[in-house]
Amino acid sequence: MSGLGKEQEGIVIEVQGRAGKIKTTRHNDCENCGDCPGNSAIVISVNNALGAKLGQRVAIEVKEVNVLKSAFIVYILPLIAILQEPWLVTVYMEIWGFPQWPPA
């Protein structure tokens, strides 16, 4: 592994040519996110470039970049939207011809 992310160990549960599915336990970041269904294990679709066989134990890596992107989407994007809302409402009210509020 390259050391650029979180390493997980799992078992290959399905192989279809160059694709496969791995069952692994959740790490702390997954438990805190709650995006995936279930509590203890998740199934991940992966590119099987190394030719892993059914039932084989493999190590996978979730890149930190993906974790940071997820955190940005979940926490920062809604904050930006909330902060822009008053300005956008004012712009749309002017476009649609509503009177200025509060009246000057």
XYZ file of C-alpha atoms in Angstrom:
104
model
C 0.000 0.000 0.000
C 1.117 3.543 -0.669
C 0.201 4.930 2.743
C -1.985 7.734 1.364
C -5.183 6.585 3.017
C -6.939 4.292 5.435
C -6.118 0.616 4.978
C -8.824 -2.001 5.491
C -8.729 -5.762 5.250
C -11.576 -7.700 3.702
C -12.663 -10.923 2.017
C -13.474 -11.244 -1.690
C -17.123 -12.354 -1.891
C -17.704 -11.971 -5.630
C -15.530 -11.890 -8.757
C -16.805 -10.875 -12.206
C -13.897 -10.590 -14.637
C -11.907 -7.477 -13.728
C -14.430 -6.364 -11.090
C -15.184 -7.732 -7.671
C -16.874 -7.163 -4.340
C -15.148 -7.167 -0.985
C -16.810 -7.487 2.413
C -15.016 -5.566 5.137
C -15.717 -4.173 8.590
C -16.237 -0.485 9.070
C -13.502 1.734 10.430
C -14.198 4.715 12.712
C -14.685 7.196 9.866
C -17.327 4.937 8.307
C -19.141 4.542 11.618
C -19.213 8.323 12.103
C -20.400 9.016 8.540
C -23.336 6.589 8.561
C -23.787 6.840 4.768
C -23.711 3.065 4.207
C -26.532 0.835 5.479
C -25.876 -1.621 8.308
C -23.719 -1.367 11.365
C -20.839 -3.823 11.284
C -19.857 -4.692 7.692
C -19.965 -3.103 4.267
C -19.581 -4.478 0.757
C -17.360 -2.467 -1.575
C -17.218 -2.794 -5.370
C -13.608 -2.727 -6.549
C -11.451 -3.051 -9.647
C -9.842 -6.492 -9.469
C -6.666 -5.587 -11.369
C -4.567 -8.040 -9.333
C -6.846 -11.009 -9.997
C -7.952 -11.794 -6.446
C -9.868 -15.068 -6.057
C -13.147 -15.760 -4.289
C -12.642 -16.111 -0.508
C -9.182 -14.548 -0.555
C -8.261 -12.003 2.137
C -7.154 -8.712 0.609
C -6.073 -5.273 1.786
C -7.824 -2.228 0.332
C -7.125 1.448 0.778
C -9.609 4.305 1.010
C -7.784 7.427 -0.068
C -7.858 10.376 2.317
C -8.883 12.598 -0.592
C -12.225 10.784 -0.719
C -12.719 11.275 3.010
C -11.953 14.987 2.691
C -14.330 15.363 -0.271
C -17.069 13.646 1.710
C -16.497 15.901 4.710
C -16.616 18.966 2.460
C -19.904 17.853 0.901
C -21.498 16.952 4.227
C -20.360 19.929 6.328
C -19.037 22.847 4.270
C -21.386 22.842 1.250
C -24.554 23.220 3.362
C -22.883 26.022 5.339
C -22.060 27.872 2.104
C -25.645 27.407 0.898
C -27.076 28.763 4.162
C -24.812 31.814 4.040
C -25.738 32.552 0.398
C -29.491 32.177 0.880
C -30.326 35.796 1.886
C -28.384 37.195 -1.060
C -29.976 34.736 -3.528
C -33.485 35.506 -2.243
C -32.883 39.227 -2.773
C -31.598 38.645 -6.321
C -34.533 36.414 -7.259
C -37.044 38.831 -5.752
C -35.638 41.594 -7.974
C -35.728 39.340 -11.056
C -39.335 38.255 -10.443
C -40.486 41.821 -9.711
C -41.360 41.526 -6.033
C -41.172 44.746 -4.032
C -38.050 45.309 -1.955
C -38.271 43.933 1.569
C -38.099 45.545 4.020
C -39.546 48.656 2.414
C -37.052 51.506 2.255
